Amino acid sequence: MGQGDVPERRRRALATAFDPVFYRTVYDDIARVGADPFQHYVETGWREGRDPAPWFSVSAYLERHPEADGGDPFAHYLLRGWSEGCEPSPSRHRERFLERIGGSRRPASFEPVLPAPEPVLQAPEPEIPEPLASLPSLPSVPVEADPDLPAGLTREAARELIAAGFDPAFYLSAYPDVAAAGQDPLEHYLLAGQWEGRDPRPGFKAADYLEVNPDVAASGMDPFLHWLVAGRAEGRPLRFELGFRGRIVAGLAPLEARMSAAARAAADISADRPRELAPLSAASKAAGLHVTFSHDDFTKRIGGVQLCLQAESAGLARKGIDHLHVFPAVPWPTLRPAGSRAALGVVWNGRTLGHFAVGDILKVLGKRRAGPRTTLAVHSLLGHEIGETLDILAAAGARRGLFWLHDFAGLCAGYHLMRDEARDCGAPPAGSAACRVCVFGPGRDLHLSAHRRLFETLDLTLVAPSQAALDTWSAAPDAPAATAVQVHPHARLVPSGRFAEAADGPLTVAFLGMPSAYKGWPVFTDLAERFRDDPRYRFVRLGSAAAPGAPADHIEVSVTADNPHAMREALDSARVDVAILWSLCRETFSFAAYEAAAAGAAILTGPDSGNIAAFTQTGGHGLVLPDEASLFTQFESGTVQSLSRRVRRPEICEIEYSGMSVDLLESLS
């Protein structure tokens, strides 16, 4: 992308052309965890080689246009490539997508409708063009392509029916691409939105209605029109009455299928040339070498583990210690089975070198002259094969180090310890009936045996970021034995002497971070939907990208290594009274909980949230409620108002972050 391309312009271009229905359909893991497709693509999907629309292949575009490497190829095409005559290739998932949707609800052509090429944008470009006429638009379905209407219903009458039940304000809020393009929301829905699976009003989810009414899906009729004409009178359900946990279970794919999909994706990644690994074998005057493993490239992703590694990497640099980080080139839902082969990514002293065959990494490390000391830290083995991991550590001369308990992958392939990703399980004995009925049961032996081998081969101290996490690990009957254990929190609160300012108006209730199911997003959205029109409350979501259709105002905030306090500052600025941190899993730590408490927000959480519940209860930072019914009762009765900033007058705190493994290196001497 050119220097003149600014983040907002990129986001708006992507929102115009990105296809959320395609993305959810071909990438099962996105639908399974409840992630917003657009947000996932913008933050991580393009880096993982995922395609944003049926007519665009990320990998094919990079092959033809290597100048786009290092940035989002789709954004490069939308903002520059198309005007230079670059041609996109269809996604390799296009035909599978057509098969899954039956071909009846999409236009026959998936080619984007592009304007005539204009001159290439030159940097700097201080102004964003308005309107977005220079950006390509989604393929739309002409009126003539509408499916047959019910007998006796004219197009004009159908339009009037839809218009009467349509909510234009909701539509523009849910789909910012429509708002950014200046399109009339009703016209967009009639011509394109209904075919793209967009929702016309709060409480009506087109995908749910089609799922629970397969005859409507087979008919090809707009689901909203069907509900208005017939479904409402027939008492048709809008969705399966299973609750969100039931919907999670109903949508689960077998673990073997997920592993097979990851293996196919890994096979598409070509290894870079070994000479790119030259920095590893170059002569070094460093004070030592520190080798780390995790599930992804921490320099390019945002999240809790990534922030931990960024802090660790910065601390190593200050101490003059070389840092080698290894991660799988393609994300995996589990560890890789013995004997499997896949490229591994390498980060050297904060710079990503590329993806390489394990044999090439071993050769280069074998040539490296041993430094004064080599240590290691395992942050995650997801996507790694245990034999390769031990070979790399042996070649690097690393045998003593730390195993971080960021999650419970050492106990189960279901690293959140949630049976079928819906309910807490507490890691029952392997092979028990409880494991046999869970989708993760087939992968548990792989994880337990690999981690036992790791702990038996190396001299590892297990480091838990909270006592709650260590207690869960220690209580598991199959937990591998570590040489030593230690609790080392990622952060601590430091009182500032400044007290939170109270806000006039309704109680402000917030959700923090990515809108995923296991973080409690469905609970928050149900709460916000129920009290949407209640003048006592205002619901907001703080995150890096808006969640289309969310019944809450969006406050944009992104936490990075350069701005680690961004969330706390945004919470304080918005004068958030209550943070809903309803994690369904046992959080080993929660930056969100510390950020909320530091900003003066009271926390509402449930009993299964691990260290969120422990932190909230022991620190007096809010309430741990017994179940979701109790949460709704707090709002219905108005009891939650006692948690407002005006009533509590909480003290604002600073957050002091740990140096992660760097704090503990001396203990490894």
XYZ file of C-alpha atoms in Angstrom:
669
model
C 0.000 0.000 0.000
C 1.176 3.503 -0.726
C 2.242 5.928 1.925
C -0.837 8.019 1.288
C -3.185 5.210 2.317
C -4.552 5.873 5.771
C -6.154 3.285 8.076
C -9.646 4.794 7.860
C -9.605 4.816 4.079
C -8.398 1.219 4.024
C -11.132 0.152 6.433
C -13.861 1.809 4.411
C -12.622 0.281 1.173
C -12.547 -3.172 2.721
C -16.010 -2.760 4.246
C -17.372 -1.929 0.805
C -16.044 -5.058 -0.919
C -15.652 -7.645 1.854
C -18.137 -10.553 1.755
C -19.055 -11.654 5.318
C -21.358 -14.466 4.157
C -18.564 -16.031 2.100
C -16.035 -15.628 4.927
C -18.287 -17.236 7.542
C -19.265 -20.038 5.163
C -15.824 -21.206 4.052
C -13.980 -20.620 7.331
C -15.848 -22.730 9.877
C -13.668 -21.621 12.784
C -14.891 -18.018 12.419
C -18.541 -19.006 12.742
C -17.706 -21.506 15.480
C -16.153 -18.976 17.864
C -18.665 -16.264 17.025
C -16.043 -13.832 15.712
C -17.112 -10.932 13.531
C -15.935 -11.869 9.978
C -14.915 -8.372 8.912
C -13.033 -7.619 12.116
C -11.266 -10.994 11.963
C -10.158 -10.425 8.358
C -8.913 -6.887 9.031
C -6.959 -7.881 12.147
C -5.671 -11.357 11.322
C -7.371 -13.051 8.380
C -5.331 -11.509 5.566
C -2.106 -12.366 7.398
C -3.278 -15.981 7.533
C -3.904 -16.034 3.776
C -7.691 -16.098 4.072
C -9.723 -14.873 1.122
C -12.177 -11.993 1.685
C -14.609 -12.698 -1.165
C -15.340 -15.493 -3.671
C -13.841 -13.470 -6.504
C -10.515 -12.692 -4.801
C -7.604 -15.002 -3.937
C -5.057 -13.515 -1.539
C -2.332 -16.035 -2.434
C -2.833 -15.676 -6.199
C -2.708 -11.889 -5.964
C 0.562 -11.999 -4.019
C 2.055 -14.386 -6.592
C 1.295 -11.969 -9.414
C 2.003 -8.802 -7.441
C 4.858 -9.361 -4.971
C 5.002 -5.615 -4.367
C 1.884 -6.084 -2.216
C 3.745 -8.403 0.175
C 3.872 -7.119 3.730
C 0.397 -5.627 3.618
C -3.172 -6.722 3.034
C -3.340 -7.803 -0.661
C -7.083 -7.090 -0.828
C -6.586 -3.533 0.405
C -3.727 -3.110 -2.083
C -6.015 -4.200 -4.899
C -8.936 -1.997 -3.839
C -6.881 1.141 -3.248
C -4.336 0.801 -6.026
C -4.150 -2.467 -7.925
C -7.447 -2.289 -9.795
C -6.640 1.193 -11.131
C -3.308 -0.154 -12.423
C -5.060 -2.943 -14.304
C -4.252 -5.754 -11.840
C -6.553 -8.733 -12.289
C -7.825 -10.736 -9.306
C -8.259 -14.502 -9.382
C -11.219 -16.318 -7.826
C -10.784 -17.863 -4.406
C -10.016 -21.562 -4.317
C -12.993 -21.813 -1.941
C -15.447 -20.377 -4.491
C -16.938 -23.654 -5.652
C -17.242 -25.019 -2.113
C -19.017 -21.810 -1.151
C -21.468 -22.220 -4.036
C -22.114 -25.823 -3.040
C -22.777 -24.909 0.577
C -25.276 -22.169 -0.193
C -26.866 -24.102 -3.029
C -26.207 -21.297 -5.494
C -29.748 -19.955 -5.030
C -29.109 -16.910 -2.897
C -26.197 -15.352 -4.728
C -25.776 -13.768 -8.146
C -24.352 -15.933 -10.901
C -21.348 -13.663 -11.334
C -18.939 -13.032 -8.513
C -16.920 -10.432 -10.364
C -16.747 -7.050 -8.645
C -18.334 -4.068 -10.366
C -15.421 -1.660 -10.799
C -15.369 1.906 -12.091
C -13.093 2.969 -14.895
C -9.449 3.094 -13.760
C -8.241 6.412 -12.409
C -4.674 7.659 -11.940
C -2.691 5.917 -9.218
C -2.986 7.684 -5.888
C 0.194 9.467 -4.929
C 1.429 10.081 -1.381
C 0.834 12.192 0.528
C -2.967 12.190 0.234
C -4.300 14.171 3.194
C -7.950 14.125 2.190
C -10.200 11.079 1.876
C -12.273 11.327 -1.342
C -16.002 11.783 -0.772
C -18.162 10.111 -1.805
C -16.424 6.765 -2.256
C -17.139 6.665 -5.965
C -13.578 5.592 -6.698
C -13.897 2.402 -4.684
C -15.169 -0.877 -6.123
C -18.577 -1.999 -4.921
C -19.992 -5.362 -4.021
C -21.710 -7.248 -6.811
C -25.408 -6.450 -6.514
C -28.412 -8.456 -7.576
C -30.662 -6.607 -10.032
C -34.358 -6.458 -9.280
C -35.043 -8.876 -12.114
C -32.975 -11.521 -10.290
C -35.298 -11.561 -7.259
C -36.853 -14.952 -6.585
C -40.531 -15.437 -7.311
C -42.807 -13.647 -4.897
C -45.718 -15.349 -3.121
C -48.793 -15.712 -5.292
C -50.794 -12.505 -5.529
C -48.060 -10.285 -4.099
C -46.708 -7.626 -6.422
C -43.214 -6.180 -6.260
C -44.673 -2.888 -5.084
C -46.632 -4.548 -2.292
C -43.578 -6.564 -1.221
C -41.551 -3.380 -1.072
C -44.160 -1.676 1.104
C -44.271 -4.648 3.480
C -40.509 -4.705 3.857
C -40.327 -0.930 4.248
C -42.895 -1.013 7.067
C -40.819 -3.490 9.100
C -37.376 -2.255 8.076
C -35.198 -0.243 10.498
C -32.939 2.110 8.470
C -31.056 3.434 11.505
C -30.193 -0.101 12.623
C -29.126 -1.067 9.099
C -26.744 1.870 8.747
C -25.290 1.195 12.190
C -24.909 -2.519 11.519
C -23.377 -2.085 8.063
C -21.023 0.909 7.997
C -20.080 0.177 4.380
C -23.609 1.179 3.341
C -23.434 4.351 5.422
C -19.949 5.220 4.127
C -21.085 4.852 0.524
C -24.034 7.179 1.118
C -26.526 4.568 -0.034
C -30.182 4.554 0.934
C -30.436 1.664 3.440
C -33.795 0.341 2.219
C -32.714 0.461 -1.428
C -29.494 -1.332 -0.563
C -31.377 -4.056 1.311
C -33.873 -4.580 -1.523
C -31.249 -4.700 -4.259
C -28.359 -6.422 -2.489
C -28.589 -6.761 1.272
C -31.216 -9.484 1.358
C -29.085 -11.632 -0.961
C -25.957 -11.010 1.113
C -27.565 -12.309 4.310
C -27.835 -8.883 5.948
C -30.314 -8.308 8.759
C -33.101 -5.724 8.252
C -33.941 -4.905 11.891
C -32.949 -5.713 15.480
C -34.043 -9.143 16.617
C -34.340 -10.622 13.106
C -31.280 -12.583 12.027
C -31.648 -13.806 8.472
C -29.144 -16.657 8.887
C -30.979 -17.983 11.947
C -34.378 -17.831 10.241
C -33.086 -19.735 7.211
C -31.394 -22.318 9.425
C -34.513 -23.087 11.428
C -36.779 -22.948 8.348
C -35.003 -24.947 5.611
C -38.018 -24.777 3.297
C -37.608 -21.000 3.180
C -33.924 -21.402 2.395
C -34.785 -23.812 -0.412
C -37.374 -21.419 -1.856
C -34.846 -18.647 -2.393
C -37.256 -16.042 -0.978
C -36.000 -13.161 1.120
C -36.337 -14.566 4.672
C -37.600 -11.259 6.054
C -40.307 -11.027 3.419
C -41.334 -14.621 4.114
C -41.625 -13.867 7.822
C -43.728 -10.767 7.130
C -46.035 -12.507 4.668
C -46.385 -15.938 6.232
C -43.884 -16.865 8.929
C -45.172 -14.476 11.561
C -48.788 -15.627 11.153
C -47.704 -19.278 11.134
C -45.815 -18.808 14.394
C -42.521 -19.783 12.771
C -39.517 -19.603 15.109
C -36.901 -16.962 14.400
C -34.135 -19.268 15.611
C -33.542 -22.561 17.393
C -34.591 -22.193 21.021
C -31.385 -23.737 22.285
C -29.746 -20.633 23.678
C -26.377 -19.517 22.368
C -24.633 -22.506 23.966
C -26.929 -24.836 22.062
C -26.162 -22.996 18.856
C -22.434 -23.353 19.540
C -22.792 -27.109 20.002
C -25.045 -27.433 16.949
C -22.437 -25.724 14.788
C -19.408 -27.697 15.961
C -17.222 -29.355 13.383
C -15.435 -32.600 14.344
C -11.897 -32.061 15.614
C -10.517 -34.319 12.884
C -12.131 -32.117 10.225
C -10.557 -28.994 11.710
C -7.146 -30.633 11.841
C -7.505 -31.801 8.236
C -8.430 -28.284 7.137
C -5.362 -26.896 8.916
C -3.155 -29.537 7.273
C -4.484 -28.584 3.825
C -3.847 -24.918 4.514
C -0.327 -25.689 5.769
C 0.396 -27.624 2.572
C -0.244 -24.448 0.566
C 2.513 -22.504 2.366
C 5.842 -22.595 0.566
C 9.004 -22.387 2.663
C 11.276 -19.396 2.134
C 14.892 -19.844 1.064
C 17.251 -20.899 3.868
C 19.561 -17.960 3.214
C 16.924 -15.691 4.805
C 17.875 -17.365 8.102
C 21.412 -15.976 7.916
C 20.939 -13.570 10.876
C 20.627 -16.583 13.178
C 24.143 -17.821 12.425
C 25.861 -14.425 12.239
C 28.504 -13.681 14.839
C 26.906 -12.121 17.893
C 28.144 -10.334 20.985
C 24.804 -10.823 22.702
C 24.669 -11.688 26.380
C 22.808 -14.867 25.557
C 20.023 -16.444 23.518
C 16.379 -16.817 24.522
C 14.146 -19.152 22.454
C 10.353 -18.868 22.575
C 7.443 -20.747 21.016
C 3.840 -19.630 20.521
C 0.884 -20.165 18.213
C 1.460 -17.143 15.942
C 3.659 -14.186 14.993
C 3.448 -11.879 18.000
C 4.761 -8.940 15.955
C 1.713 -8.964 13.668
C -1.169 -9.996 15.927
C -3.015 -8.278 18.756
C -4.026 -10.195 21.868
C -3.058 -11.148 25.391
C -0.325 -13.680 24.579
C 1.018 -11.421 21.844
C 1.292 -8.475 24.249
C 3.128 -10.716 26.711
C 5.642 -11.717 24.059
C 6.067 -8.133 22.890
C 6.938 -7.132 26.459
C 9.301 -10.096 26.763
C 11.017 -9.262 23.462
C 11.492 -5.617 24.461
C 12.986 -6.641 27.810
C 15.417 -9.038 26.133
C 16.553 -6.287 23.772
C 17.268 -3.989 26.716
C 19.410 -6.706 28.298
C 21.287 -7.370 25.050
C 19.969 -10.943 24.713
C 19.192 -12.398 21.289
C 15.594 -13.553 20.873
C 14.535 -16.388 18.552
C 10.784 -16.914 18.271
C 9.218 -19.871 16.426
C 5.567 -20.148 15.406
C 3.460 -22.231 12.961
C 3.054 -20.640 9.536
C -0.620 -21.673 9.578
C -2.782 -21.656 12.730
C -3.847 -25.062 14.040
C -6.657 -25.957 16.449
C -4.353 -28.431 18.238
C -0.737 -29.519 18.418
C 0.390 -31.140 15.192
C 0.498 -34.947 15.254
C 3.850 -36.755 15.246
C 5.372 -37.042 11.794
C 3.371 -34.166 10.265
C 5.267 -31.537 8.313
C 4.543 -27.828 8.033
C 6.520 -24.627 7.604
C 7.486 -22.728 10.741
C 7.680 -18.969 11.059
C 10.779 -17.345 12.544
C 11.108 -13.988 14.309
C 14.658 -12.867 15.112
C 15.124 -9.977 17.520
C 11.689 -8.577 16.716
C 11.933 -8.973 12.924
C 9.980 -11.654 11.051
C 12.340 -13.504 8.704
C 9.733 -15.701 6.970
C 8.478 -19.300 6.908
C 10.970 -22.158 6.772
C 11.273 -25.920 6.731
C 12.284 -27.263 10.124
C 15.351 -28.934 8.589
C 16.667 -25.575 7.414
C 16.152 -24.047 10.861
C 18.054 -26.937 12.470
C 20.972 -26.586 10.024
C 21.381 -22.878 10.708
C 21.150 -23.322 14.475
C 23.743 -26.095 14.262
C 26.208 -23.618 12.759
C 25.591 -20.987 15.411
C 28.343 -20.564 17.979
C 26.966 -21.147 21.457
C 26.675 -18.010 23.546
C 27.227 -17.646 27.281
C 23.717 -18.839 28.121
C 20.608 -20.122 26.341
C 17.154 -20.110 27.937
C 13.689 -20.910 26.679
C 10.025 -20.029 27.246
C 7.073 -21.962 25.870
C 4.034 -19.715 25.519
C 1.983 -22.106 23.376
C 2.581 -25.319 21.443
C -0.558 -25.043 19.297
C 0.480 -25.763 15.714
C 3.810 -27.275 16.775
C 4.925 -30.906 16.590
C 6.632 -31.924 19.831
C 9.520 -33.760 18.165
C 10.390 -30.720 16.039
C 10.141 -28.445 19.072
C 12.595 -30.539 21.084
C 14.956 -30.801 18.091
C 15.011 -27.006 17.690
C 15.697 -26.491 21.382
C 18.476 -29.078 21.316
C 20.082 -27.428 18.284
C 19.897 -24.058 20.043
C 21.400 -25.513 23.222
C 18.318 -24.661 25.290
C 17.248 -27.056 28.011
C 16.216 -24.907 30.971
C 13.373 -22.451 30.938
C 9.755 -21.566 31.542
C 6.377 -22.955 30.551
C 3.710 -20.234 30.649
C 0.176 -21.202 31.615
C -1.653 -18.825 29.254
C -4.303 -21.488 28.684
C -4.798 -25.181 29.411
C -3.527 -26.738 26.182
C -1.200 -28.819 28.361
C -4.274 -30.624 29.693
C -6.518 -30.892 26.628
C -6.940 -29.992 22.969
C -9.876 -27.926 24.221
C -7.479 -25.442 25.757
C -10.280 -23.379 27.338
C -11.471 -26.483 29.241
C -14.982 -26.110 27.851
C -16.941 -29.223 26.955
C -17.992 -28.837 23.319
C -16.899 -25.181 23.603
C -20.041 -24.390 25.577
C -19.624 -25.317 29.270
C -16.788 -25.515 31.785
C -15.479 -29.061 32.263
C -12.617 -28.658 34.766
C -10.354 -31.195 32.983
C -11.827 -34.553 34.114
C -9.630 -37.681 33.946
C -8.546 -38.570 30.423
C -10.649 -41.349 28.964
C -13.576 -40.617 31.258
C -17.140 -40.579 29.984
C -17.078 -36.782 30.168
C -14.193 -36.732 27.688
C -15.674 -39.325 25.359
C -18.778 -37.211 24.694
C -16.795 -34.011 24.013
C -15.658 -32.889 20.561
C -12.131 -32.479 21.943
C -11.944 -36.020 23.345
C -10.056 -37.458 20.339
C -7.293 -34.854 20.707
C -6.676 -35.104 24.421
C -4.118 -37.927 24.291
C -2.094 -35.971 21.719
C -1.879 -32.928 24.010
C -1.225 -34.826 27.231
C 1.471 -37.089 25.788
C 3.252 -34.208 24.016
C 3.326 -32.005 27.098
C 4.451 -34.886 29.325
C 7.329 -35.480 26.925
C 8.181 -31.776 27.020
C 8.305 -31.662 30.834
C 10.197 -34.971 31.064
C 12.860 -33.880 28.562
C 13.444 -30.311 29.728
C 14.041 -28.559 33.025
C 10.916 -26.405 33.110
C 9.394 -24.106 35.676
C 5.634 -23.815 35.223
C 4.702 -20.125 35.503
C 1.049 -19.260 36.144
C -0.139 -15.657 35.750
C -2.612 -16.168 38.606
C -3.211 -18.435 41.567
C -6.568 -19.398 40.056
C -4.813 -20.747 36.965
C -2.288 -22.702 39.016
C -5.078 -24.172 41.154
C -6.882 -25.462 38.059
C -3.686 -27.029 36.702
C -2.759 -28.587 40.042
C -6.240 -30.085 40.502
C -6.185 -31.844 37.117
C -5.413 -35.556 37.630
C -3.410 -35.798 34.385
C -1.344 -32.609 34.658
C 2.321 -33.083 33.640
C 4.791 -32.633 36.494
C 6.995 -29.524 36.356
C 10.403 -29.073 38.013
C 9.010 -26.068 39.874
C 5.934 -23.837 39.864
C 5.592 -20.091 40.315
C 2.831 -17.456 40.185
C 3.912 -14.343 38.281
C 1.036 -11.968 37.326
C 1.224 -10.109 34.056
C 0.318 -6.835 35.741
C -0.621 -5.137 39.010
C -2.714 -2.114 39.911
C -1.004 0.958 41.361
C -3.310 3.529 43.028
C -2.993 7.004 41.525
C -4.718 9.096 44.209
C -7.166 10.332 41.561
C -10.827 9.401 41.780
C -13.149 8.623 38.895
C -15.339 11.400 37.585
C -19.045 10.586 37.558
C -21.099 11.028 34.413
C -24.610 12.396 34.117
C -27.206 10.369 32.297
C -27.723 6.628 31.976
C -25.491 3.931 33.437
C -22.812 3.139 30.835
C -22.319 -0.609 30.395
C -19.425 -1.911 28.311
C -18.076 -5.000 26.583
C -14.305 -5.029 26.019
C -12.397 -6.546 23.120
C -13.188 -9.125 20.460
C -16.867 -10.151 20.256
C -16.351 -13.893 20.643
C -18.705 -16.395 22.237
C -16.284 -17.698 24.847
C -15.695 -14.108 26.034
C -19.440 -13.770 26.674
C -20.428 -11.678 23.664
C -23.814 -13.462 23.230
C -24.663 -12.738 26.871
C -23.811 -9.059 26.441
C -25.779 -8.716 23.187
C -28.838 -10.420 24.715
C -28.622 -8.023 27.644
C -28.224 -4.998 25.386
C -31.074 -6.101 23.111
C -33.433 -6.559 26.045
C -32.693 -3.138 27.543
C -31.968 -1.283 24.298
C -34.816 1.199 24.830
C -34.472 1.460 28.605
C -33.451 5.067 29.398
C -31.596 3.871 32.503
C -28.821 2.263 30.450
C -26.391 2.910 27.615
C -24.477 -0.003 26.081
C -21.080 0.400 24.417
C -18.424 -1.895 23.010
C -14.746 -0.964 23.051
C -12.629 -2.620 20.391
C -10.524 -2.097 17.307
C -13.347 -2.551 14.789
C -17.124 -2.282 14.911
C -19.239 -5.421 15.217
C -21.964 -5.143 12.538
C -25.436 -5.388 14.000
C -24.287 -4.978 17.587
C -26.905 -3.375 19.861
C -24.249 -1.097 21.341
C -22.339 2.036 20.408
C -18.800 1.366 19.191
C -15.807 3.097 20.749
C -12.697 2.430 18.704
C -9.644 1.446 20.722
C -6.664 -0.776 19.991
C -4.141 -1.901 22.606
C -0.589 -2.242 21.269
C 2.903 -2.557 22.690
C 3.385 1.157 21.958
C 0.104 2.073 23.642
C -0.600 -0.571 26.294
C -2.881 1.738 28.282
C -5.265 2.514 25.404
C -8.172 0.473 26.795
C -7.909 1.872 30.312
C -7.785 5.416 28.960
C -10.776 4.818 26.675
C -12.805 3.333 29.540
C -12.017 6.304 31.767
C -12.721 8.806 28.996
C -16.104 7.199 28.253
C -16.823 7.117 32.010
C -17.860 3.497 31.839
C -19.682 2.433 34.982
C -19.901 -1.333 34.489
C -17.870 -3.808 32.417
C -19.565 -7.102 31.509
C -16.720 -9.657 31.540
C -18.846 -12.786 31.261
C -16.163 -15.205 30.070
C -17.433 -18.739 29.740
C -13.987 -20.221 30.270
C -11.434 -20.240 33.078
C -9.338 -17.209 32.237
C -5.778 -17.726 33.456
C -5.408 -13.952 33.542
C -7.458 -11.090 32.160
C -5.964 -7.834 30.957
C -9.548 -6.648 30.409
C -10.343 -7.104 34.109
C -7.311 -5.072 35.159
C -8.091 -2.378 32.579
C -11.701 -2.132 33.749
C -10.780 -1.911 37.433
C -7.982 0.588 36.751
C -10.433 2.839 34.901
C -12.947 2.767 37.758
C -15.467 0.430 36.095
C -17.177 -2.214 38.226
C -16.957 -5.763 36.873
C -19.908 -8.104 36.473
C -18.826 -11.679 35.839
C -19.946 -15.266 36.288
C -18.582 -18.165 38.343
C -16.808 -19.907 35.433
C -14.536 -17.001 34.453
C -11.429 -18.183 36.292
C -9.160 -15.372 37.369
C -11.732 -12.728 36.432
C -13.976 -14.056 39.187
C -11.056 -14.402 41.630
C -9.731 -10.900 40.859
C -13.207 -9.356 41.108
C -14.042 -11.046 44.393
C -10.763 -10.676 46.263
C -10.162 -7.108 45.110
C -13.718 -5.889 45.621
C -13.887 -4.800 41.971
C -17.519 -5.739 41.338
C -19.839 -8.725 41.588
C -19.529 -12.428 40.781
C -23.082 -13.497 39.950
C -24.254 -17.127 40.082
C -25.762 -17.281 36.586
C -27.019 -15.285 33.614
C -30.535 -15.003 35.056
C -29.039 -13.113 38.003
C -27.289 -10.762 35.591
C -30.546 -9.885 33.851
C -32.277 -9.442 37.206
C -29.671 -6.844 38.196
C -30.744 -4.706 35.232
C -34.465 -5.399 35.402
C -34.633 -4.394 39.061
C -32.185 -1.523 38.668
C -29.959 -2.929 41.434
C -26.979 -2.569 39.092
C -27.259 1.205 39.506
C -25.466 0.798 42.842
C -22.304 0.090 40.834
C -22.299 3.469 39.080
C -19.215 5.653 39.319
C -21.300 8.313 41.052
C -22.228 5.932 43.881
C -18.890 4.130 44.272
C -16.434 6.998 43.565
C -13.661 4.485 42.677
C -9.985 5.371 42.609
C -8.286 5.400 39.219
C -5.199 3.168 39.075
C -2.156 2.854 36.897
C -1.331 -0.565 35.450
C 2.236 -1.734 35.960
C 3.041 -4.518 33.496
C 5.521 -7.292 34.212
C 8.580 -8.013 32.120
C 7.333 -11.578 31.606
C 10.146 -14.144 31.297
C 12.795 -11.441 31.598
C 11.813 -10.983 35.253
C 12.584 -14.649 35.892
C 15.795 -15.222 33.926
C 18.011 -14.920 36.985
C 16.155 -17.815 38.600
C 17.253 -20.009 35.678
C 20.977 -19.440 36.325
